[in-house]
Amino acid sequence: MNMKKNIIASAAVFIFCFVTGYWLSAKSSPQSSLQAVQPVPLFTEPVAFTENGVICEIPPSTASVLAEMGVEPAGLDKVKWEMFLHDLGADAVADIDRALDGNTLHMLIRTGQAKNIRAYLNAAYPDIDAADSRGFTPAAYAALYNDSEILKILEESGADVHRKFALEDGRTVDLLNLALRNPDNSLVKFMSFIGNDPAEYLLEQGFSFENGEEYLLDSLQSWRYPKEILKTTNLNAVAHTGNPLFSEALKAGADKDVIRHFLENGVKITAKADLPVLNAAAGNRGIRAADIEKIISMGGNVNGRTAGTRETPLMAAVKNGREDLAEALLAKGADPMLKDAEGETAFDYMSGNADKTERLKKLMNAYRK
C-alpha cells in the first residue's frame, strides 16, 4: 500500500502544482493558458496498445503499481486506461480540495478565464457546490467577481444557482444580490461593456427584482439598476438591521434621485429605530437641506438619538461640516447642547477648516439654550 500512497501523493503534488502554478502565472500573464503547463506523468514508462485499443504491453514498473492498487490489467483497454488515469487524477484533486478552503474552483475563478474552468471541470470531479469558510460556492464567487461566462459554465455543469448565502451581517442573499454588490465601478462598467455582467445574465435566467427591498442596498454599492429596483421596492420595509430601509439606503449613500423617490412616494418617517431616518439623512453627504426640512415635516425628530452612541442629527451634520443642514435642523429646534454617550455635544463634532468651524460655532451659539 505504500506504493499506492506514493502514486496518490505524486498525483496530488502534480495537481497542486498544476492549479497553483497556473493561478500564479495567470495573475502575471492574462494570456497564459492551461496548455502552457506541462504535466508530469504519473507512470514513467508508456503503456502500449494494439490498433484495436487493447493493452499489449505493460512495463514491469507499471504492472507492479497496478498490482499494489488492486487493478487487474487484463481487463483494461485504452479507454478504460485513460479513465483510470483520469480517476486517479480526480482523487488527487479531491485530496487537494480537502486541504484547501473550499475547492480549487474558488481559486481558479479568480483568474477570470473561462477556458481554465472548463479544463478543470473536465480534469476532475469536483464538488461544484462546495462552500468555503464563508459559505460561498464557486458560483457565488463568479457572481462577486462579475463574470457571467464562468457563472454560465458552472450552471451548465450542474451548479445550484438558486442557493442562498448567509452574510456576516445576518442577511440571507442569492446570486443576484452578490452580483450587484461589487463596488469596483471600473470593473462593473468594463464587464457590462463586453457583455459579461452576471446580474444581467441572472435576470435573463429568470431572476427578478420582484421584491426590490431585497436588492436595493446591494445595488447602491455598485449603482446598477437602482431605478428598476425602486419600482418594486416597499419603501416602508424594515432592513435586516431592524432599521427602516430608508435609513439604511441613506447610510449606504443614496443619491438625490433615490432620496426623492422615497420622499415623493409615501415613505413614513415616524418609526423609531436604532438609526432614525433623520439621523441617517443628516449623515448623508449628498442630501440637500430641503430634503432635511421635508423629513422633519413628515415626522423626523430633530433631537432623535441613535442607539448606543446617542448621536443627534445635528451632530451628524456638524461632523460632515454641513452648515446648511445644521442651520435647517437648528431652525426646527435642534438642541446643540445635548450630549452623546461620551458626554460630547455638537460643538465637539465640528470638522473642517478654521473658517468653517468658526461659522458653525457661531451658528450653534445663536441657538444655544
Coordinates of C-alpha atoms in Angstrom, one line a residue, residues 33-38:
S33 CA -3.4 29.1 -20.7
L34 CA -3.6 25.6 -19.3
Q35 CA -1.8 24.3 -22.4
A36 CA 1.3 26.1 -21.2
V37 CA 1.6 23.9 -18.2
Q38 CA 3.4 20.6 -19.0

